[in-house]
Amino acid sequence: MLEEADFELPKVILTALEILHIGLRLVNFTYERINRIAEDSTTNVDRFRKHYGVDHFVAAQMFEDLQITEIEEARLDENKISIKYYLIAMHFVKVYDVEGRREPIFDLSPKTMREWVWYYVEKIQNLKHEKIVWPDDYLADDVWIASVDTTDCPIEEKTHPTLSQDSELFSFKINGAGLRCEYAIDLFSSRIIWMNGPFLPGVYNDNTIFAEKGLKEKLAAIGKKVLGDKIYNGHPEECSTFNALDTKPVKIMKARIQMRHEQFNNMVKSFNVMKHAFRHKPNKIEKHKMCFEAVTVICCYRMEHGEPLFDLLAGL
């Protein structure tokens, strides 16, 4: 049974259940409503996920890791460890509502929320140095190691002096202004081994990003390949694509690889900061990069804790 005093817990390392209760109270669920749910019900967990984008187990693990990580840029300052502000930052990337609607929920001024949100988003972002790492455990005969693709995220249309749209920001994928992010996903496990961006979609297509922004060079250096769609044609030593010579089993496998990659893209877009038009100024691209990388880190935690991508070989 949750007690009123539990909301202001003195501990820093909290259990998942404590974080579940604190998170629900923070968005104004009453103690009576929380305690009305049976212990074996998933209702409170579903409520938590809708506001924070993860379940309470993932939230607890991330909060602990932010305190104990050896990555200095990601480790929380001792005087800034706050479960409240951590959850407000998680709510920001999940819900991405305007400050005027978040202010009465959290009873904080927009300025205070803004300062704490960006502090915690940057700390989560810097966990990338632990979570997005190039694998070193492949066998010598593993030639294809990952899938590659980009996802475009909408941003507010930039005011142009003469045109209705800024051509550098225009994305044909979303039919509007956006930023393009590149991912490489391990074929053998649910982990991201490469992320890059964001890039201007009107300047860099998928192939150009692959060829000029580091991934092709990395693959050439280690003698490995990725799998991509037809836009990546032209790099046979580093990227395999669909072609007319593929046998039926190969075509099926490549299609499943694309579906699996899209599964991850959809996980990223389940966070509204990546799904809805990004509006934050100044330094919009820099702030979008912070959110893009922080959301990717959060998705890595989700895959590690109960939400893996589907197995490519399952059912074959």
mmCIF file of C-alpha atoms in Angstrom:
data_model
loop_
_atom_site.group_PDB
_atom_site.id
_atom_site.type_symbol
_atom_site.label_atom_id
_atom_site.label_comp_id
_atom_site.label_asym_id
_atom_site.label_seq_id
_atom_site.Cartn_x
_atom_site.Cartn_y
_atom_site.Cartn_z
ATOM 1 C CA MET A 1 0.000 0.000 0.000
ATOM 2 C CA LEU A 2 1.385 3.382 -1.017
ATOM 3 C CA GLU A 3 1.576 5.913 1.778
ATOM 4 C CA GLU A 4 1.527 9.700 1.457
ATOM 5 C CA ALA A 5 5.037 10.051 2.891
ATOM 6 C CA ASP A 6 6.502 7.770 0.209
ATOM 7 C CA PHE A 7 6.448 10.540 -2.392
ATOM 8 C CA GLU A 8 9.410 12.298 -0.764
ATOM 9 C CA LEU A 9 11.742 9.343 -0.408
ATOM 10 C CA PRO A 10 15.155 10.156 1.073
ATOM 11 C CA LYS A 11 16.943 7.414 -0.842
ATOM 12 C CA VAL A 12 18.806 8.021 -4.087
ATOM 13 C CA ILE A 13 18.811 4.468 -5.456
ATOM 14 C CA LEU A 14 15.126 3.624 -5.704
ATOM 15 C CA THR A 15 13.336 0.393 -6.434
ATOM 16 C CA ALA A 16 11.268 0.047 -9.578
ATOM 17 C CA LEU A 17 8.074 -0.038 -7.514
ATOM 18 C CA GLU A 18 9.004 3.182 -5.718
ATOM 19 C CA ILE A 19 9.659 4.883 -9.052
ATOM 20 C CA LEU A 20 6.361 3.571 -10.410
ATOM 21 C CA HIS A 21 4.465 5.180 -7.521
ATOM 22 C CA ILE A 22 6.452 8.418 -7.601
ATOM 23 C CA GLY A 23 5.987 8.733 -11.360
ATOM 24 C CA LEU A 24 2.233 8.254 -11.168
ATOM 25 C CA ARG A 25 1.895 10.723 -8.300
ATOM 26 C CA LEU A 26 3.963 13.240 -10.238
ATOM 27 C CA VAL A 27 1.366 13.329 -13.025
ATOM 28 C CA ASN A 28 -1.426 13.655 -10.453
ATOM 29 C CA PHE A 29 -2.739 10.132 -10.053
ATOM 30 C CA THR A 30 -4.156 9.984 -6.538
ATOM 31 C CA TYR A 31 -3.005 7.460 -3.965
ATOM 32 C CA GLU A 32 -6.499 6.031 -3.943
ATOM 33 C CA ARG A 33 -6.521 5.496 -7.704
ATOM 34 C CA ILE A 34 -3.039 3.928 -7.680
ATOM 35 C CA ASN A 35 -3.831 1.597 -4.775
ATOM 36 C CA ARG A 36 -7.175 0.598 -6.271
ATOM 37 C CA ILE A 37 -5.340 -1.503 -8.878
ATOM 38 C CA ALA A 38 -4.618 -5.152 -8.067
ATOM 39 C CA GLU A 39 -0.951 -6.005 -7.600
ATOM 40 C CA ASP A 40 -0.965 -8.419 -10.552
ATOM 41 C CA SER A 41 -2.556 -5.879 -12.893
ATOM 42 C CA THR A 42 -0.539 -4.038 -15.566
ATOM 43 C CA THR A 43 -2.741 -0.946 -15.422
ATOM 44 C CA ASN A 44 -0.354 1.187 -13.358
ATOM 45 C CA VAL A 45 2.591 0.096 -15.507
ATOM 46 C CA ASP A 46 0.693 1.074 -18.661
ATOM 47 C CA ARG A 47 -0.131 4.433 -17.111
ATOM 48 C CA PHE A 48 3.538 4.981 -16.294
ATOM 49 C CA ARG A 49 4.674 4.070 -19.818
ATOM 50 C CA LYS A 50 2.222 6.491 -21.415
ATOM 51 C CA HIS A 51 3.812 9.368 -19.509
ATOM 52 C CA TYR A 52 7.485 8.349 -19.479
ATOM 53 C CA GLY A 53 8.006 6.072 -22.490
ATOM 54 C CA VAL A 54 9.454 3.159 -20.498
ATOM 55 C CA ASP A 55 8.302 0.837 -17.769
ATOM 56 C CA HIS A 56 9.334 1.418 -14.163
ATOM 57 C CA PHE A 57 12.077 -1.239 -14.287
ATOM 58 C CA VAL A 58 13.841 0.563 -17.143
ATOM 59 C CA ALA A 59 13.332 3.920 -15.448
ATOM 60 C CA ALA A 60 14.901 2.582 -12.255
ATOM 61 C CA GLN A 61 17.898 1.104 -14.072
ATOM 62 C CA MET A 62 18.578 4.304 -15.988
ATOM 63 C CA PHE A 63 18.291 6.444 -12.863
ATOM 64 C CA GLU A 64 20.779 4.201 -11.075
ATOM 65 C CA ASP A 65 23.178 4.142 -14.025
ATOM 66 C CA LEU A 66 23.160 7.945 -14.232
ATOM 67 C CA GLN A 67 24.487 7.986 -10.672
ATOM 68 C CA ILE A 68 27.123 5.267 -10.913
ATOM 69 C CA THR A 69 28.352 5.428 -14.507
ATOM 70 C CA GLU A 70 32.066 5.871 -15.068
ATOM 71 C CA ILE A 71 31.274 8.192 -17.995
ATOM 72 C CA GLU A 72 31.928 11.564 -16.388
ATOM 73 C CA GLU A 73 29.783 13.477 -18.886
ATOM 74 C CA ALA A 74 26.800 11.239 -18.063
ATOM 75 C CA ARG A 75 27.178 10.992 -14.282
ATOM 76 C CA LEU A 76 24.819 13.195 -12.273
ATOM 77 C CA ASP A 77 26.286 15.851 -10.018
ATOM 78 C CA GLU A 78 25.695 14.848 -6.404
ATOM 79 C CA ASN A 79 23.723 18.008 -5.671
ATOM 80 C CA LYS A 80 21.524 17.543 -8.764
ATOM 81 C CA ILE A 81 20.264 14.005 -8.176
ATOM 82 C CA SER A 82 16.477 14.256 -8.252
ATOM 83 C CA ILE A 83 13.969 11.572 -9.160
ATOM 84 C CA LYS A 84 11.415 14.326 -9.761
ATOM 85 C CA TYR A 85 13.453 16.203 -12.347
ATOM 86 C CA TYR A 86 14.643 12.977 -13.949
ATOM 87 C CA LEU A 87 11.043 11.896 -14.502
ATOM 88 C CA ILE A 88 10.069 15.347 -15.767
ATOM 89 C CA ALA A 89 12.810 15.004 -18.398
ATOM 90 C CA MET A 90 11.537 11.544 -19.351
ATOM 91 C CA HIS A 91 8.013 12.976 -19.604
ATOM 92 C CA PHE A 92 9.366 15.728 -21.869
ATOM 93 C CA VAL A 93 10.826 13.352 -24.478
ATOM 94 C CA LYS A 94 7.843 10.999 -24.328
ATOM 95 C CA VAL A 95 4.937 13.476 -24.376
ATOM 96 C CA TYR A 96 6.659 16.596 -25.749
ATOM 97 C CA ASP A 97 3.859 18.938 -24.753
ATOM 98 C CA VAL A 98 4.119 22.712 -24.637
ATOM 99 C CA GLU A 99 5.314 24.334 -21.431
ATOM 100 C CA GLY A 100 1.939 25.964 -20.777
ATOM 101 C CA ARG A 101 0.322 22.537 -20.358
ATOM 102 C CA ARG A 102 3.233 21.007 -18.445
ATOM 103 C CA GLU A 103 3.479 23.876 -15.944
ATOM 104 C CA PRO A 104 0.289 23.053 -13.978
ATOM 105 C CA ILE A 105 1.062 19.315 -14.008
ATOM 106 C CA PHE A 106 4.448 19.698 -12.325
ATOM 107 C CA ASP A 107 3.799 23.027 -10.558
ATOM 108 C CA LEU A 108 7.082 24.469 -11.784
ATOM 109 C CA SER A 109 7.896 27.591 -13.730
ATOM 110 C CA PRO A 110 8.752 27.087 -17.423
ATOM 111 C CA LYS A 111 12.288 28.356 -16.753
ATOM 112 C CA THR A 112 12.888 25.826 -13.986
ATOM 113 C CA MET A 113 11.489 22.964 -16.060
ATOM 114 C CA ARG A 114 13.593 23.993 -19.033
ATOM 115 C CA GLU A 115 16.834 24.051 -17.041
ATOM 116 C CA TRP A 116 16.260 20.646 -15.456
ATOM 117 C CA VAL A 117 14.939 18.971 -18.613
ATOM 118 C CA TRP A 118 17.980 19.889 -20.659
ATOM 119 C CA TYR A 119 20.323 18.934 -17.812
ATOM 120 C CA TYR A 120 18.876 15.416 -17.623
ATOM 121 C CA VAL A 121 18.425 14.974 -21.383
ATOM 122 C CA GLU A 122 22.110 15.750 -21.870
ATOM 123 C CA LYS A 123 23.113 13.292 -19.132
ATOM 124 C CA ILE A 124 21.007 10.541 -20.722
ATOM 125 C CA GLN A 125 22.462 11.432 -24.114
ATOM 126 C CA ASN A 126 25.976 10.893 -22.818
ATOM 127 C CA LEU A 127 25.196 7.332 -21.785
ATOM 128 C CA LYS A 128 25.668 6.679 -25.518
ATOM 129 C CA HIS A 129 29.333 6.069 -24.758
ATOM 130 C CA GLU A 130 28.256 2.900 -22.930
ATOM 131 C CA LYS A 131 25.229 1.878 -24.977
ATOM 132 C CA ILE A 132 26.117 2.607 -28.610
ATOM 133 C CA VAL A 133 29.463 0.931 -29.143
ATOM 134 C CA TRP A 134 31.022 -0.874 -32.041
ATOM 135 C CA PRO A 135 31.057 -4.636 -31.395
ATOM 136 C CA ASP A 136 34.339 -6.442 -30.932
ATOM 137 C CA ASP A 137 32.958 -9.969 -30.589
ATOM 138 C CA TYR A 138 32.298 -10.943 -34.203
ATOM 139 C CA LEU A 139 33.815 -14.062 -35.665
ATOM 140 C CA ALA A 140 36.147 -13.696 -38.614
ATOM 141 C CA ASP A 141 33.573 -15.220 -40.978
ATOM 142 C CA ASP A 142 30.781 -12.817 -39.976
ATOM 143 C CA VAL A 143 30.832 -10.588 -43.051
ATOM 144 C CA TRP A 144 27.400 -8.947 -42.683
ATOM 145 C CA ILE A 145 27.075 -7.472 -39.208
ATOM 146 C CA ALA A 146 24.311 -4.849 -39.269
ATOM 147 C CA SER A 147 21.456 -3.214 -41.136
ATOM 148 C CA VAL A 148 21.646 0.461 -42.103
ATOM 149 C CA ASP A 149 18.883 2.978 -42.679
ATOM 150 C CA THR A 150 17.848 6.504 -41.789
ATOM 151 C CA THR A 151 14.742 7.926 -40.195
ATOM 152 C CA ASP A 152 13.510 11.483 -40.718
ATOM 153 C CA CYS A 153 12.132 13.462 -37.791
ATOM 154 C CA PRO A 154 9.924 16.543 -38.324
ATOM 155 C CA ILE A 155 10.928 20.004 -37.170
ATOM 156 C CA GLU A 156 9.229 23.366 -37.391
ATOM 157 C CA GLU A 157 9.488 24.937 -40.826
ATOM 158 C CA LYS A 158 12.277 27.480 -40.962
ATOM 159 C CA THR A 159 11.288 30.944 -42.133
ATOM 160 C CA HIS A 160 12.788 31.526 -45.575
ATOM 161 C CA PRO A 161 13.223 35.069 -46.964
ATOM 162 C CA THR A 162 11.689 34.266 -50.365
ATOM 163 C CA LEU A 163 10.345 30.691 -50.381
ATOM 164 C CA SER A 164 7.539 28.984 -48.493
ATOM 165 C CA GLN A 165 9.856 26.074 -47.645
ATOM 166 C CA ASP A 166 13.561 25.766 -46.944
ATOM 167 C CA SER A 167 14.856 23.279 -49.515
ATOM 168 C CA GLU A 168 17.736 22.142 -47.299
ATOM 169 C CA LEU A 169 15.311 20.998 -44.604
ATOM 170 C CA PHE A 170 12.735 19.423 -46.908
ATOM 171 C CA SER A 171 12.292 15.682 -46.432
ATOM 172 C CA PHE A 172 10.402 13.705 -49.056
ATOM 173 C CA LYS A 173 9.907 10.952 -46.457
ATOM 174 C CA ILE A 174 7.711 13.146 -44.264
ATOM 175 C CA ASN A 175 6.783 15.720 -46.929
ATOM 176 C CA GLY A 176 7.977 18.645 -44.872
ATOM 177 C CA ALA A 177 10.817 20.104 -42.844
ATOM 178 C CA GLY A 178 12.853 17.537 -40.987
ATOM 179 C CA LEU A 179 16.211 16.220 -39.897
ATOM 180 C CA ARG A 180 17.697 12.869 -40.930
ATOM 181 C CA CYS A 181 19.261 10.390 -38.490
ATOM 182 C CA GLU A 182 21.300 7.302 -39.422
ATOM 183 C CA TYR A 183 21.335 3.989 -37.546
ATOM 184 C CA ALA A 184 23.163 0.693 -37.908
ATOM 185 C CA ILE A 185 21.531 -2.164 -35.998
ATOM 186 C CA ASP A 186 23.325 -5.372 -35.057
ATOM 187 C CA LEU A 187 21.955 -8.344 -36.999
ATOM 188 C CA PHE A 188 22.639 -10.814 -34.203
ATOM 189 C CA SER A 189 21.349 -8.979 -31.144
ATOM 190 C CA SER A 190 19.061 -6.102 -30.212
ATOM 191 C CA ARG A 191 21.632 -3.355 -29.997
ATOM 192 C CA ILE A 192 22.525 -0.200 -31.881
ATOM 193 C CA ILE A 193 26.153 -0.151 -32.963
ATOM 194 C CA TRP A 194 26.142 3.166 -34.833
ATOM 195 C CA MET A 195 24.132 6.370 -34.854
ATOM 196 C CA ASN A 196 24.904 9.548 -36.714
ATOM 197 C CA GLY A 197 23.234 12.846 -37.341
ATOM 198 C CA PRO A 198 21.092 14.742 -37.576
ATOM 199 C CA PHE A 199 21.620 15.863 -41.163
ATOM 200 C CA LEU A 200 19.739 18.180 -43.496
ATOM 201 C CA PRO A 201 17.617 15.870 -45.696
ATOM 202 C CA GLY A 202 17.618 18.289 -48.606
ATOM 203 C CA VAL A 203 21.425 18.206 -48.661
ATOM 204 C CA TYR A 204 22.263 14.629 -47.666
ATOM 205 C CA ASN A 205 20.411 11.568 -48.913
ATOM 206 C CA ASP A 206 20.926 8.173 -47.276
ATOM 207 C CA ASN A 207 23.666 7.166 -49.684
ATOM 208 C CA THR A 208 25.638 10.382 -49.203
ATOM 209 C CA ILE A 209 25.463 10.102 -45.422
ATOM 210 C CA PHE A 210 26.694 6.503 -45.612
ATOM 211 C CA ALA A 211 29.535 7.334 -47.995
ATOM 212 C CA GLU A 212 30.730 10.637 -46.540
ATOM 213 C CA LYS A 213 29.856 10.698 -42.839
ATOM 214 C CA GLY A 214 31.904 7.853 -41.437
ATOM 215 C CA LEU A 215 30.071 4.534 -41.651
ATOM 216 C CA LYS A 216 31.505 3.384 -44.979
ATOM 217 C CA GLU A 217 35.009 4.280 -43.819
ATOM 218 C CA LYS A 218 34.520 2.356 -40.575
ATOM 219 C CA LEU A 219 33.284 -0.755 -42.396
ATOM 220 C CA ALA A 220 36.146 -0.609 -44.898
ATOM 221 C CA ALA A 221 38.657 -0.422 -42.066
ATOM 222 C CA ILE A 222 37.383 -3.606 -40.400
ATOM 223 C CA GLY A 223 36.412 -5.531 -43.537
ATOM 224 C CA LYS A 224 32.707 -5.888 -42.679
ATOM 225 C CA LYS A 225 29.451 -5.153 -44.486
ATOM 226 C CA VAL A 226 25.995 -3.846 -43.680
ATOM 227 C CA LEU A 227 22.704 -4.516 -45.448
ATOM 228 C CA GLY A 228 20.561 -1.700 -46.816
ATOM 229 C CA ASP A 229 17.888 -0.879 -49.360
ATOM 230 C CA LYS A 230 18.519 0.097 -52.973
ATOM 231 C CA ILE A 231 19.434 3.688 -52.217
ATOM 232 C CA TYR A 232 22.744 2.372 -50.864
ATOM 233 C CA ASN A 233 23.812 0.954 -54.237
ATOM 234 C CA GLY A 234 27.358 1.722 -55.287
ATOM 235 C CA HIS A 235 29.319 0.403 -52.309
ATOM 236 C CA PRO A 236 29.529 -3.365 -52.889
ATOM 237 C CA GLU A 237 32.482 -3.847 -50.544
ATOM 238 C CA GLU A 238 30.717 -2.211 -47.600
ATOM 239 C CA CYS A 239 26.958 -2.551 -48.224
ATOM 240 C CA SER A 240 24.796 -5.277 -49.771
ATOM 241 C CA THR A 241 21.461 -4.248 -51.260
ATOM 242 C CA PHE A 242 18.520 -5.855 -53.028
ATOM 243 C CA ASN A 243 19.393 -7.099 -56.515
ATOM 244 C CA ALA A 244 17.948 -9.290 -59.278
ATOM 245 C CA LEU A 245 20.342 -12.150 -58.525
ATOM 246 C CA ASP A 246 19.053 -12.705 -54.997
ATOM 247 C CA THR A 247 17.553 -16.134 -54.418
ATOM 248 C CA LYS A 248 14.133 -16.359 -52.792
ATOM 249 C CA PRO A 249 15.540 -17.146 -49.307
ATOM 250 C CA VAL A 250 17.934 -14.192 -49.599
ATOM 251 C CA LYS A 251 15.097 -11.883 -50.649
ATOM 252 C CA ILE A 252 13.033 -13.029 -47.682
ATOM 253 C CA MET A 253 15.929 -12.481 -45.283
ATOM 254 C CA LYS A 254 16.663 -8.990 -46.629
ATOM 255 C CA ALA A 255 12.996 -8.077 -46.330
ATOM 256 C CA ARG A 256 12.957 -9.281 -42.725
ATOM 257 C CA ILE A 257 16.071 -7.230 -42.006
ATOM 258 C CA GLN A 258 14.323 -4.111 -43.306
ATOM 259 C CA MET A 259 11.211 -4.884 -41.245
ATOM 260 C CA ARG A 260 13.362 -5.329 -38.148
ATOM 261 C CA HIS A 261 15.069 -1.998 -38.741
ATOM 262 C CA GLU A 262 11.676 -0.355 -39.168
ATOM 263 C CA GLN A 263 10.618 -1.894 -35.860
ATOM 264 C CA PHE A 264 13.388 0.073 -34.175
ATOM 265 C CA ASN A 265 12.523 3.267 -36.082
ATOM 266 C CA ASN A 266 8.955 2.926 -34.780
ATOM 267 C CA MET A 267 10.280 2.560 -31.233
ATOM 268 C CA VAL A 268 12.170 5.831 -31.668
ATOM 269 C CA LYS A 269 9.060 7.538 -33.021
ATOM 270 C CA SER A 270 7.030 6.343 -30.028
ATOM 271 C CA PHE A 271 8.655 9.325 -28.286
ATOM 272 C CA ASN A 272 6.815 12.446 -29.369
ATOM 273 C CA VAL A 273 9.956 14.570 -29.317
ATOM 274 C CA MET A 274 11.003 12.539 -32.389
ATOM 275 C CA LYS A 275 7.522 12.162 -33.885
ATOM 276 C CA HIS A 276 6.170 15.711 -33.627
ATOM 277 C CA ALA A 277 7.638 18.875 -35.125
ATOM 278 C CA PHE A 278 10.680 19.835 -33.052
ATOM 279 C CA ARG A 279 10.350 23.486 -32.047
ATOM 280 C CA HIS A 280 13.109 24.344 -29.564
ATOM 281 C CA LYS A 281 15.321 27.367 -30.150
ATOM 282 C CA PRO A 282 18.013 28.549 -30.204
ATOM 283 C CA ASN A 283 20.488 25.949 -31.499
ATOM 284 C CA LYS A 284 17.644 23.828 -32.844
ATOM 285 C CA ILE A 285 19.836 21.234 -34.559
ATOM 286 C CA GLU A 286 22.095 20.892 -31.509
ATOM 287 C CA LYS A 287 19.100 20.391 -29.212
ATOM 288 C CA HIS A 288 17.514 17.952 -31.649
ATOM 289 C CA LYS A 289 20.759 15.969 -31.611
ATOM 290 C CA MET A 290 20.597 15.826 -27.812
ATOM 291 C CA CYS A 291 17.046 14.476 -27.934
ATOM 292 C CA PHE A 292 17.747 12.086 -30.826
ATOM 293 C CA GLU A 293 20.704 10.550 -29.006
ATOM 294 C CA ALA A 294 18.945 10.499 -25.621
ATOM 295 C CA VAL A 295 15.919 8.723 -27.119
ATOM 296 C CA THR A 296 18.227 6.215 -28.813
ATOM 297 C CA VAL A 297 19.856 5.467 -25.457
ATOM 298 C CA ILE A 298 16.425 5.015 -23.857
ATOM 299 C CA CYS A 299 15.447 2.609 -26.661
ATOM 300 C CA CYS A 300 18.642 0.646 -26.019
ATOM 301 C CA TYR A 301 17.554 0.214 -22.400
ATOM 302 C CA ARG A 302 14.117 -0.896 -23.555
ATOM 303 C CA MET A 303 15.635 -3.536 -25.839
ATOM 304 C CA GLU A 304 17.888 -4.775 -23.050
ATOM 305 C CA HIS A 305 15.011 -5.038 -20.581
ATOM 306 C CA GLY A 306 12.195 -6.979 -22.167
ATOM 307 C CA GLU A 307 11.610 -5.385 -25.588
ATOM 308 C CA PRO A 308 14.102 -6.978 -28.008
ATOM 309 C CA LEU A 309 13.771 -6.672 -31.763
ATOM 310 C CA PHE A 310 12.416 -9.790 -33.400
ATOM 311 C CA ASP A 311 14.789 -12.649 -34.186
ATOM 312 C CA LEU A 312 15.658 -12.687 -37.897
ATOM 313 C CA LEU A 313 15.843 -16.473 -37.968
ATOM 314 C CA ALA A 314 12.686 -17.187 -35.977
ATOM 315 C CA GLY A 315 10.254 -19.303 -37.994
ATOM 316 C CA LEU A 316 12.635 -19.846 -40.905
#
